[in-house]
Short mmCIF file of C-alpha atoms and ligand atoms in Angstrom, two decimals:
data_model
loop_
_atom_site.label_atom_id
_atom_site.label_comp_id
_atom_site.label_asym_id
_atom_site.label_seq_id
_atom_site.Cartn_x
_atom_site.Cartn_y
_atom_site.Cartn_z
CA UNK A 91 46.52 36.35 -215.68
CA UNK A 92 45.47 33.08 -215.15
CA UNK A 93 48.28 30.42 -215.64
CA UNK A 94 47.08 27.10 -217.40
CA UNK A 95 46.74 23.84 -214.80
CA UNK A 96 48.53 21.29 -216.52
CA UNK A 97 46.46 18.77 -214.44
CA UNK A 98 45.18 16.55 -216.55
CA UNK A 99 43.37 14.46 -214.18
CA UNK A 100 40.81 16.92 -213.89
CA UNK A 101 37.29 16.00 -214.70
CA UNK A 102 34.71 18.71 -216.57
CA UNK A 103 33.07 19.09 -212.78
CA UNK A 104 36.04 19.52 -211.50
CA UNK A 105 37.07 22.15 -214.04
CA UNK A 106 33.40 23.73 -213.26
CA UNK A 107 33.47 23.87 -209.50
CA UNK A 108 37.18 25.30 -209.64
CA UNK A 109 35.52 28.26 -212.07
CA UNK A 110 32.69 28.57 -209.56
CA UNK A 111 35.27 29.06 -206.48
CA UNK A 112 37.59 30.82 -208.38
CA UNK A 113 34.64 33.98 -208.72
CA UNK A 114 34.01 33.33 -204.98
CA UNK A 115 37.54 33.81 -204.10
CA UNK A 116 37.96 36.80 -205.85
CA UNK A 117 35.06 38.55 -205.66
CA UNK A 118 33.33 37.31 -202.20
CA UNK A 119 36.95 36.01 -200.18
CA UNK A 120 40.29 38.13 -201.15
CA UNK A 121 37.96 41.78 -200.36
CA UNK A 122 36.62 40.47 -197.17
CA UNK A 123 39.87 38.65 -196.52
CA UNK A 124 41.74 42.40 -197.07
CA UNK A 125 38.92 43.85 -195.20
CA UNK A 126 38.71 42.01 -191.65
CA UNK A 127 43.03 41.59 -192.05
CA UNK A 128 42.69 45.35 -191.07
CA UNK A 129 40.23 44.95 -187.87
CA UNK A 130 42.48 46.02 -185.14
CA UNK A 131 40.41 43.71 -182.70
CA UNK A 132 39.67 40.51 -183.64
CA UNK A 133 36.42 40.65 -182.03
CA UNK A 134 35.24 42.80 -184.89
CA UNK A 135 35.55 39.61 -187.20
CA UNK A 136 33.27 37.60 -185.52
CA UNK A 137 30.67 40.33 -184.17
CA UNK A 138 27.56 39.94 -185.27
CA UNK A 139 27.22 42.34 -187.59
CA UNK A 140 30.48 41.21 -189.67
CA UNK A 141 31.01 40.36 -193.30
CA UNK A 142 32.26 37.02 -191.64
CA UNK A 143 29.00 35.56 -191.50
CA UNK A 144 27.40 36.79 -195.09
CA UNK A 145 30.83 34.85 -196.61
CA UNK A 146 29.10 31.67 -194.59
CA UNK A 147 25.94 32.08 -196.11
CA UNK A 148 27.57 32.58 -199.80
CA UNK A 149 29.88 29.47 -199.54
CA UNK A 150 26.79 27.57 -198.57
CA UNK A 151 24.40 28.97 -201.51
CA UNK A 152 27.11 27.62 -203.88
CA UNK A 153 27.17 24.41 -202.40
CA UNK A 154 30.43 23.45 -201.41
CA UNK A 155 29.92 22.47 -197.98
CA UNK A 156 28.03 19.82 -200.01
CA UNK A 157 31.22 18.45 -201.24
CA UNK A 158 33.19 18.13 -197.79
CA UNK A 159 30.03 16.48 -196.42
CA UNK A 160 29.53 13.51 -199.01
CA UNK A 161 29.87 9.70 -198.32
CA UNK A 162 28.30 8.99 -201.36
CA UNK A 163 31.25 9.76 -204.13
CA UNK A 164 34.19 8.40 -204.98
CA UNK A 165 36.78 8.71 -202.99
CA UNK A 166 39.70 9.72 -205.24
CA UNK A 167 37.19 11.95 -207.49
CA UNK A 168 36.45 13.89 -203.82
CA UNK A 169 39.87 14.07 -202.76
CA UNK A 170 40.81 15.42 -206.35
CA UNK A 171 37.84 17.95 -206.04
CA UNK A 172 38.55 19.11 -202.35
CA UNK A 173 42.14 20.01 -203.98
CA UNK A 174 40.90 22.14 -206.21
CA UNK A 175 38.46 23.60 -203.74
CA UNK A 176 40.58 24.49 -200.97
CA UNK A 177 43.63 25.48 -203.51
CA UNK A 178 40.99 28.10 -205.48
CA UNK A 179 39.48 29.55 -202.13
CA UNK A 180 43.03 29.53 -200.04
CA UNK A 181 44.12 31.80 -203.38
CA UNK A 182 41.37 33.95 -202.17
CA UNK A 183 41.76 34.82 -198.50
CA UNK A 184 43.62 31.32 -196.68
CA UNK A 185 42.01 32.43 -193.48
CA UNK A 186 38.63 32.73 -194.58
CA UNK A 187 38.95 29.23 -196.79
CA UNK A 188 40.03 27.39 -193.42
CA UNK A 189 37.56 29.03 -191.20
CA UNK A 190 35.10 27.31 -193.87
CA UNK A 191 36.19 23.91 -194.41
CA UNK A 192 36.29 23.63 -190.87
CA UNK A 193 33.66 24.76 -190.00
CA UNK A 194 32.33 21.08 -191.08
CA UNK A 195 35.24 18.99 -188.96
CA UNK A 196 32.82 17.61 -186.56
CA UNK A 197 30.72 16.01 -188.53
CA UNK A 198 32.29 12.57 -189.34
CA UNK A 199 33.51 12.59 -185.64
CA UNK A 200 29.44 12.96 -185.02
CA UNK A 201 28.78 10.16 -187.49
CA UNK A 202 31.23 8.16 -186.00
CA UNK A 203 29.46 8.61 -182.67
CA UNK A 204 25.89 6.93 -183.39
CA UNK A 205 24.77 9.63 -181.45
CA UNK A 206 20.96 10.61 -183.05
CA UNK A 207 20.75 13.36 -180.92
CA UNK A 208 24.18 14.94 -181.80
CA UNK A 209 23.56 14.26 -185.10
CA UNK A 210 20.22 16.03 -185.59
CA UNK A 211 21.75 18.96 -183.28
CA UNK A 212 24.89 19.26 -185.64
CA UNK A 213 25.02 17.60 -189.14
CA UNK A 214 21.59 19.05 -189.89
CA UNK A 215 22.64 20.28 -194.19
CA UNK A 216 20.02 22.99 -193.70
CA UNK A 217 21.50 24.67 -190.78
CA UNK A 218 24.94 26.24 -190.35
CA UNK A 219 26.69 24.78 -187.27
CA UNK A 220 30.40 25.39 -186.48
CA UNK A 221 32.98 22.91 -185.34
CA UNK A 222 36.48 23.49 -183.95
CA UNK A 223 39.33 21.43 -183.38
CA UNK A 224 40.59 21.67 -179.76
CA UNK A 225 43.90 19.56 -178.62
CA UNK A 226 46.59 22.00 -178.46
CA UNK A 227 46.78 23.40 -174.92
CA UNK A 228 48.60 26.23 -172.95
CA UNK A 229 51.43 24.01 -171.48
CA UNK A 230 51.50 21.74 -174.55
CA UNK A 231 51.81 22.34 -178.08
CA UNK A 232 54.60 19.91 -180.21
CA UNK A 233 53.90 17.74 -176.52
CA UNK A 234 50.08 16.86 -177.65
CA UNK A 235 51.31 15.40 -181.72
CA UNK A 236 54.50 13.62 -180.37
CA UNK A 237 53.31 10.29 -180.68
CA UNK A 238 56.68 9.00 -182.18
CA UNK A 239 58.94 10.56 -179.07
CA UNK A 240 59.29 9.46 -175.55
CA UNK A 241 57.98 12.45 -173.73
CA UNK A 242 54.41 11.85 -175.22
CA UNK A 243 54.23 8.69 -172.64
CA UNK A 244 55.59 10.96 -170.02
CA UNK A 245 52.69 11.00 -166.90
CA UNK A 246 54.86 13.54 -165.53
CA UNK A 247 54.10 16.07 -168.51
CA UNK A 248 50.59 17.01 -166.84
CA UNK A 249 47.94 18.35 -169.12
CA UNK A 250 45.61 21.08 -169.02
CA UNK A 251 42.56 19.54 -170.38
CA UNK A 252 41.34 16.00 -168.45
CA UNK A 253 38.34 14.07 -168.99
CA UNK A 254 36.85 11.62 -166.12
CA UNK A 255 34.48 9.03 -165.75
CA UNK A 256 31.45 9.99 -163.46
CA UNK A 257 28.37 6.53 -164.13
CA UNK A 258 27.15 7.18 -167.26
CA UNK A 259 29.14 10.98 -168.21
CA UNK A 260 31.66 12.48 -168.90
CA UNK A 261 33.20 15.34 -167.05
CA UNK A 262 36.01 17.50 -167.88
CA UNK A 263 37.43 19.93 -166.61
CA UNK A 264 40.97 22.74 -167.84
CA UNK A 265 41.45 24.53 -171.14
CA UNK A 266 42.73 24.31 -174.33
CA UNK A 267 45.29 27.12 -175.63
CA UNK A 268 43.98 29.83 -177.18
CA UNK A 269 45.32 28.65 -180.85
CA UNK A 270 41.80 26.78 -181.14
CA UNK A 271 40.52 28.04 -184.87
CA UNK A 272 37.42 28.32 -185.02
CA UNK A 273 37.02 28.74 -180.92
CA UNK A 274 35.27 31.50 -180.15
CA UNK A 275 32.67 30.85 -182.81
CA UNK A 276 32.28 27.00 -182.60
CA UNK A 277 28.82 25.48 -181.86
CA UNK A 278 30.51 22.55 -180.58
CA UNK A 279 34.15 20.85 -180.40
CA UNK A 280 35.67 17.77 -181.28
CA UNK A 281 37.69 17.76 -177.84
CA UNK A 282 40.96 15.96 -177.81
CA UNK A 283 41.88 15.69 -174.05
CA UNK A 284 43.83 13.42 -171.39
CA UNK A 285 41.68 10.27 -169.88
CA UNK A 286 44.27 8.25 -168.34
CA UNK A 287 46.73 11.04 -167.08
CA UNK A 288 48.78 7.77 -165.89
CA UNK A 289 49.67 7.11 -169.81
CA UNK A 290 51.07 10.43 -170.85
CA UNK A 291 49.38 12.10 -173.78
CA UNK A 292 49.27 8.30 -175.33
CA UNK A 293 46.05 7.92 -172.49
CA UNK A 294 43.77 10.50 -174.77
CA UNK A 295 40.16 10.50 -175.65
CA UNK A 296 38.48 12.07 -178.10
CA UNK A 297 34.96 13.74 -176.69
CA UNK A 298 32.51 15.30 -179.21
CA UNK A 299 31.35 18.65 -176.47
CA UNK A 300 28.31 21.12 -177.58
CA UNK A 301 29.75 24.72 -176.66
CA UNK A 302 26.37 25.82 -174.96
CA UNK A 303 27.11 23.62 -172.35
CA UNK A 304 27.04 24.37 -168.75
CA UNK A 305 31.05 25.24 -167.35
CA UNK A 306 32.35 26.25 -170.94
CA UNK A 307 33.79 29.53 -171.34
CA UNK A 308 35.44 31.44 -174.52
CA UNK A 309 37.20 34.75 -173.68
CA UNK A 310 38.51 36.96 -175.78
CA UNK A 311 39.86 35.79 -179.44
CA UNK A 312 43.29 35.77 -180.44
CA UNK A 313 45.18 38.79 -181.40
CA UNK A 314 47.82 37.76 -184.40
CA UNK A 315 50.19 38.61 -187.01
CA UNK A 316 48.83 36.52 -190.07
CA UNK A 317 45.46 34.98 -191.29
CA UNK A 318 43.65 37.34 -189.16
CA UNK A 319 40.41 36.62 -190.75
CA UNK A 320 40.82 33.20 -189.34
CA UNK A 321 38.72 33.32 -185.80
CA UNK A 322 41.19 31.33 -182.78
CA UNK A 323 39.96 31.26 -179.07
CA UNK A 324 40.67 29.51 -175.90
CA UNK A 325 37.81 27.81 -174.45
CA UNK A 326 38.01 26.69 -170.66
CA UNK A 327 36.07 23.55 -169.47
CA UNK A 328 34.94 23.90 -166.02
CA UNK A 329 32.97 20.48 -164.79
CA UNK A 330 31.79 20.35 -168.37
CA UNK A 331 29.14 16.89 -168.10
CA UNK A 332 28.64 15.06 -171.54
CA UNK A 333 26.87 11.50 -171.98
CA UNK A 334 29.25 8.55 -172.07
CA UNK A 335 27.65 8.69 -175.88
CA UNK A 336 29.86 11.58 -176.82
CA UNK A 337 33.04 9.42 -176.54
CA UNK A 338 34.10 8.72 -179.93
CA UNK A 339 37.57 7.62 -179.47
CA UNK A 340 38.87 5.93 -176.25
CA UNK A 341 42.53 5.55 -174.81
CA UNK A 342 43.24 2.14 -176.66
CA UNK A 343 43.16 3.80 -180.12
CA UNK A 344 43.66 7.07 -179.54
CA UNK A 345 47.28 7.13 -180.87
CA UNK A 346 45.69 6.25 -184.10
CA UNK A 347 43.16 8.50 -183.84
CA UNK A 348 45.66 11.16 -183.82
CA UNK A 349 47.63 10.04 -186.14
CA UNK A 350 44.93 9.71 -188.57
CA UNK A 351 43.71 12.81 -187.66
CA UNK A 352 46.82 15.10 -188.15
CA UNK A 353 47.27 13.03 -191.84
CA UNK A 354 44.69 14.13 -193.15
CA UNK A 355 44.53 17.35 -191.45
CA UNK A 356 48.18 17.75 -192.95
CA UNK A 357 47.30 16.87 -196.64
CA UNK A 358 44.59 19.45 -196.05
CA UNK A 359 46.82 22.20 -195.37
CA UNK A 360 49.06 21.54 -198.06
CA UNK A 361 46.38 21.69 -200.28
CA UNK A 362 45.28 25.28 -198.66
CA UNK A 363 48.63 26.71 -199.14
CA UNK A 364 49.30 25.93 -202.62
CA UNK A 365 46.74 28.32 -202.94
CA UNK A 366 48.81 30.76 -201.01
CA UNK A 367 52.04 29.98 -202.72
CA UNK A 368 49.72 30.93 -206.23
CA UNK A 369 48.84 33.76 -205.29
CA UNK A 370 51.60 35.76 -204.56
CA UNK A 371 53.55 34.41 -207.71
CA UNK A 372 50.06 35.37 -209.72
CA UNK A 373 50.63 39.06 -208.04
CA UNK A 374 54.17 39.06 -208.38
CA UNK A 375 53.60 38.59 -212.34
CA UNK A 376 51.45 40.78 -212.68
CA UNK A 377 53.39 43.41 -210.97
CA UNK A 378 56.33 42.58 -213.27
CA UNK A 379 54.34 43.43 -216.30
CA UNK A 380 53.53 46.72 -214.90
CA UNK A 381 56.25 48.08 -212.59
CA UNK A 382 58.47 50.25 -215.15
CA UNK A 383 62.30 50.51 -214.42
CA UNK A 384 65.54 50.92 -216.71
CA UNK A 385 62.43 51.85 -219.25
CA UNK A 386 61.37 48.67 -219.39
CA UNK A 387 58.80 46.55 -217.19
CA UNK A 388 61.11 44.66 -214.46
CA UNK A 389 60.09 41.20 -215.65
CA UNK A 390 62.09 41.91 -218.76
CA UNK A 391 65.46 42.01 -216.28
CA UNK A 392 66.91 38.82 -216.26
CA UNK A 393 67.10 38.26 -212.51
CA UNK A 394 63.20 39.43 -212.22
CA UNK A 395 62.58 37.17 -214.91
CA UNK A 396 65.08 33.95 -213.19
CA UNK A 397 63.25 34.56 -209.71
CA UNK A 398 59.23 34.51 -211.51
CA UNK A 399 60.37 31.25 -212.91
CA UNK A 400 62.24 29.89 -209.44
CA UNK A 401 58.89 30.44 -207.98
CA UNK A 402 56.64 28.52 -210.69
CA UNK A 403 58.81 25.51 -210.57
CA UNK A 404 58.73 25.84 -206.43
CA UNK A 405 54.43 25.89 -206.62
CA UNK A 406 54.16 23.17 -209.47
CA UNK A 407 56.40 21.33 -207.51
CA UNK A 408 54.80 21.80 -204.27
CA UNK A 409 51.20 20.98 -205.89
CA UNK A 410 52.64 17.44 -207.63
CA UNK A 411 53.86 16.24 -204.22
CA UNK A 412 50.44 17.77 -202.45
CA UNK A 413 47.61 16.72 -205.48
CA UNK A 414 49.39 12.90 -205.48
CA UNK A 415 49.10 12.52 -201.80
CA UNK A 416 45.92 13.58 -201.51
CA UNK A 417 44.81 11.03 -204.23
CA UNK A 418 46.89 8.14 -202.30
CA UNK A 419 45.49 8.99 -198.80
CA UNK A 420 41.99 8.75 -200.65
CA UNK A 421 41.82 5.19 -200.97
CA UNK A 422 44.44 4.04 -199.17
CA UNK A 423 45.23 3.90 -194.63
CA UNK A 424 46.74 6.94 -193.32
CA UNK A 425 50.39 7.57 -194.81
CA UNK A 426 51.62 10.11 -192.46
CA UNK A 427 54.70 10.84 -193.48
CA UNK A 428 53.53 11.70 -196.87
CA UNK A 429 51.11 14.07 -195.80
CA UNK A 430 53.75 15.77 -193.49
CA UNK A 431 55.81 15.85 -196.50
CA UNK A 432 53.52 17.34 -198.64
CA UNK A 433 52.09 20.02 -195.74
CA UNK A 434 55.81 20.93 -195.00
CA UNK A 435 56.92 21.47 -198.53
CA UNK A 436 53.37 23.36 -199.41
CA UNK A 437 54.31 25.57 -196.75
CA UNK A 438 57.55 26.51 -196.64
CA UNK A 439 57.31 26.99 -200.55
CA UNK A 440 54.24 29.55 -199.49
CA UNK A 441 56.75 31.52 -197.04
CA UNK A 442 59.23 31.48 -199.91
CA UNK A 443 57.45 32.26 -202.92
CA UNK A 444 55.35 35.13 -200.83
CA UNK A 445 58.77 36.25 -199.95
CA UNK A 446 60.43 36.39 -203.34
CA UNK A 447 57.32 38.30 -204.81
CA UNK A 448 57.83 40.49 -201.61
CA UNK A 449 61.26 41.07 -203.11
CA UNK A 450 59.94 41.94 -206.74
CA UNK A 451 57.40 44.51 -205.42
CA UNK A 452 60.21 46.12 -204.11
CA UNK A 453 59.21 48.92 -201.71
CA UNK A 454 55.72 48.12 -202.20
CA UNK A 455 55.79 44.87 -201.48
CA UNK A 456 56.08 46.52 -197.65
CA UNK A 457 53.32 48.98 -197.96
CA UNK A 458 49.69 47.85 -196.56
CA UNK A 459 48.39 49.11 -199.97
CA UNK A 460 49.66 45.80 -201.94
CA UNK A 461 48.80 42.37 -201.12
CA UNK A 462 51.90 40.89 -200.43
CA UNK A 463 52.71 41.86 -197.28
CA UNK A 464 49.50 40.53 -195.78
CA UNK A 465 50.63 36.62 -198.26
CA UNK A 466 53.54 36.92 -196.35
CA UNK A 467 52.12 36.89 -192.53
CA UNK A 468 49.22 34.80 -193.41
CA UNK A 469 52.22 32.29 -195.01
CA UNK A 470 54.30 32.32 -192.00
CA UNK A 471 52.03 31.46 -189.62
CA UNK A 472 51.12 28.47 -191.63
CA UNK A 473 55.14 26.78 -190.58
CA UNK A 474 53.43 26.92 -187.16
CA UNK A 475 49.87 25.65 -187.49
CA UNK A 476 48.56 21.79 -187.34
CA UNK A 477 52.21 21.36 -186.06
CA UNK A 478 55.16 23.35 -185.78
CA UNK A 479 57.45 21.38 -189.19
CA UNK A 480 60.18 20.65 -187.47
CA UNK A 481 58.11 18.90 -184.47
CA UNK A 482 56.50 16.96 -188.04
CA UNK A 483 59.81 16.42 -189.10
CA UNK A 484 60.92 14.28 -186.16
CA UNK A 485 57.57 12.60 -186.68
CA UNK A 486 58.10 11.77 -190.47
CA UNK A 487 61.64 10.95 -189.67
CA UNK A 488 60.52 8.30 -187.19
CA UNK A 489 58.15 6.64 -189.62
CA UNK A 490 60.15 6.51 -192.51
CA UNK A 491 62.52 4.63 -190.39
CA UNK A 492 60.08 2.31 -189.40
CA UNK A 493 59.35 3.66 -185.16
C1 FAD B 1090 47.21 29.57 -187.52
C2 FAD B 1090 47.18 28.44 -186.52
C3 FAD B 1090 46.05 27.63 -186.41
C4 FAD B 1090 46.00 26.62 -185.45
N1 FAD B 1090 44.83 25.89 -185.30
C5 FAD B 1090 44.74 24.98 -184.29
C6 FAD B 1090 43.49 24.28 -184.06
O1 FAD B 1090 42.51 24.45 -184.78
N2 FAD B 1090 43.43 23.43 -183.00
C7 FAD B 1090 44.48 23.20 -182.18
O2 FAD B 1090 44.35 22.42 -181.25
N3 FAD B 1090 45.68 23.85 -182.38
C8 FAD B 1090 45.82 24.72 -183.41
N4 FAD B 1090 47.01 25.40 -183.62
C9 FAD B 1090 48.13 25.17 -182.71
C10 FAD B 1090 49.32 24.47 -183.33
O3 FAD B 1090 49.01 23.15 -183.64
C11 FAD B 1090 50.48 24.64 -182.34
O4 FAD B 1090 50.81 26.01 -182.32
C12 FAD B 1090 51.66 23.79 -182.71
O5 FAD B 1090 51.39 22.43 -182.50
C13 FAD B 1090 52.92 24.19 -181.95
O6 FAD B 1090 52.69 24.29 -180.59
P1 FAD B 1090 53.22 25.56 -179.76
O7 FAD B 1090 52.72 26.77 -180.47
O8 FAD B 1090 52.82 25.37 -178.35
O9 FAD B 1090 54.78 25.52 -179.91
P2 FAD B 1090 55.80 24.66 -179.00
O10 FAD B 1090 55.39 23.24 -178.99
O11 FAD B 1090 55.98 25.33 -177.69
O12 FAD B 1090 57.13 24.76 -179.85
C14 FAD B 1090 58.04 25.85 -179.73
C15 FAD B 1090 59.31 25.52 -180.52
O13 FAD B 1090 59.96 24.39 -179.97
C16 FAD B 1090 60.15 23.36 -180.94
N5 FAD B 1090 59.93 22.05 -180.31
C17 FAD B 1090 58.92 21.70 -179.47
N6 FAD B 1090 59.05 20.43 -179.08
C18 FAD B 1090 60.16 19.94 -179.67
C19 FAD B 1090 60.80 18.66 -179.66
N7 FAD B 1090 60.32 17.63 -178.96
N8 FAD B 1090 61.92 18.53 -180.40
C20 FAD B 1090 62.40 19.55 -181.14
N9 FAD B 1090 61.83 20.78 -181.18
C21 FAD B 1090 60.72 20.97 -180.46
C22 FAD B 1090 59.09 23.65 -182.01
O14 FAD B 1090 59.47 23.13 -183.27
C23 FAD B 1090 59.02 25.16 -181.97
O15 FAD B 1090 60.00 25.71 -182.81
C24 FAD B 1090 47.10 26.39 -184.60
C25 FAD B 1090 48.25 27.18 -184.74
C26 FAD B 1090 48.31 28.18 -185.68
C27 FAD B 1090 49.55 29.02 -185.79
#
């Protein structure tokens, strides 16, 4: 059962391309999502003979990689579209549908560059080529987003990942933590490291590195609890040489970098777990129609029936505050602590509702044969990612107080 989106901003293309990724995510995305979820080594997602990489070629013969990748439409009619994008696929598999989206990261931070060379290499639409995010590191996770707290102009706080000057390069040299998505698989990196180790974290850069390079190196992946189809890897920089060219962002602004970065990166992933949040109420009424006790199905008990309808109002809620937001941020300078609003509350309501349709599968809802336990990890870890939400909470809570 599909329940109706009372959206009523949507256009007809809209409507179409959220039909089109609906079939994707339930035929193509929640079986392979199930599927790798059950690889006991996450090696086995990315080898080369998995699934992993006919789900890439798919998502590109639809098209939507088209979407994330186009300057040319209107900004508020994208922004609505990528919400109903990454809601539809999230409700498929949430690991799979970030592994995805991005998969394309780099390639504004390549525009942005000027670079030809880079650009040819990686933006190419007829190729598939893998970015990756890298700033959290071993030593420093909430440390490397703190912009609004002391300790993130703390020299003493040494990183793990430094970038130097050398004539006309680049080198770099450390690691970045292992929570990299998209690490092991990444053709190249937008790199978020330290340049001035004399400023804190507040002296970053931001340096655009091909993976191939010379001095990189990607162990194992990342053995987890949830959104195990999602690939994470540390990668280790060992006098790593890039052209001066690669430097997109620079000490001065990288503050704002940042904080741009993790705004939009935040209304993202509120937009992803909507998707997540749907999906386990969609299960959990379903279930209710079906699951017999007291000779009657369970959604005719009252409480059953009081807890379905807790968990609507918690995902229409949840996509208001995230669908808004994501229009605003669309035409308008980086709001951040609307977007941490909006990621926060899109994620905890995922935890929440996954975990009160845990509760109305009853026993089942524990057993590896229903989907809910798997909701349930792949929700959890979601409190964690693109910032822990309590480190974005002290971040919000400085901005909304105007610091
Ligand atoms: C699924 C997933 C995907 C991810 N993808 C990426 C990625 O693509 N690229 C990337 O670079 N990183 C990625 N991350 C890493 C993520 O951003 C970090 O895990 C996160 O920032 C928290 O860092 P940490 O794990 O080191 O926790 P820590 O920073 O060590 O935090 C531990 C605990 O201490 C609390 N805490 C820390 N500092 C403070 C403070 N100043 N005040 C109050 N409380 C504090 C935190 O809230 C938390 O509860 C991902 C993480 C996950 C789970």
């Amino acid at each position: 059962m599909q329940l109706p989106d009372i959206d009523i901003g949507l256009s007809e293309e809209d409507l179409a391309v959220r039909e089109t990724c609906h079939r994707f995510a339930r035929d193509v995305l929640r079986p392979v999502g199930r599927e790798l979820d059950r690889l006991q080594d996450p090696a086995q997602v990315i080898a080369r003979d998995s699934v992993l990489w006919d789900v890439f070629r798919q998502y590109r013969e639809l098209g939507l990689h088209e979407v994330f990748a186009d300057t040319t439409m209107d900004p508020a009619a994208r922004a609505r579209m990528m919400c109903v994008i990454n809601e539809e696929l999230s409700w498929g598999d949430v690991g799979l549908a970030i592994t995805l989206g991005l998969s394309q990261f780099h390639q504004p931070w390549v525009e942005q560059s000027g670079d030809a060379a880079l650009r040819t290499r990686f933006c190419d639409p007829a190729r598939l080529t893998i970015g990756c995010w890298g700033l959290t590191e071993p030593d420093h996770g909430s440390d490397t987003v703190s912009f609004t707290e002391p300790c993130f102009d703390d020299p003493k706080l040494r990183a793990n990942c430094i970038a130097r000057k050398d004539g006309d390069h680049y080198v770099i040299n450390g690691q970045k933590a292992a929570w990299v998505s998209n690490g092991s698989i990444a053709d190249i990196a937008v790199l978020f490291c330290t340049l001035e180790p004399e400023r804190g974290f507040r002296g970053g850069c931001v340096i655009l590195v091909p993976l191939d390079l010379p001095g990189v190196e990607r162990p194992r992946p990342l053995d987890k609890i949830g959104q195990r189809s999602l690939n994470q890897g540390q990668i280790f920089f060992s006098d790593v040489r890039v052209p001066a060219s690669h430097l997109v962002i620079g000490p001065d602004v990288y503050p704002f970098a940042l904080e741009g970065m993790l705004c939009h990166g935040n209304a993202g992933m509120s937009q992803l777990f909507i998707g997540v949040a749907r999906a386990a109420l969609d299960h959990a009424l379903e279930y209710a129609q079906e699951r017999i006790q007291g000779g009657v199905p369970i959604g005719r008990h009252q409480n059953v029936r009081a807890r379905l309808f807790r968990m609507f109002t918690k995902v229409e809620a949840a996509r208001a505050l995230t669908r808004r937001t994501a229009l605003y941020l669309a035409v308008n300078p980086p709001s951040i602590q609307h977007a941490i609003a909006a990621k926060v509350f899109s994620t905890n309501t995922a935890f929440e509702v996954a975990s009160e349709a845990l509760q109305i599968f009853g026993g089942n809802g524990l057993s590896r044969e229903y989907p809910m336990e798997k909701l349930l990890r792949d929700a959890r870890a979601s409190m964690i990612e693109d910032g822990c939400n309590e480190m974005l909470g002290l971040i919000a809570g400085a901005r909304i107080q105007g610091f």
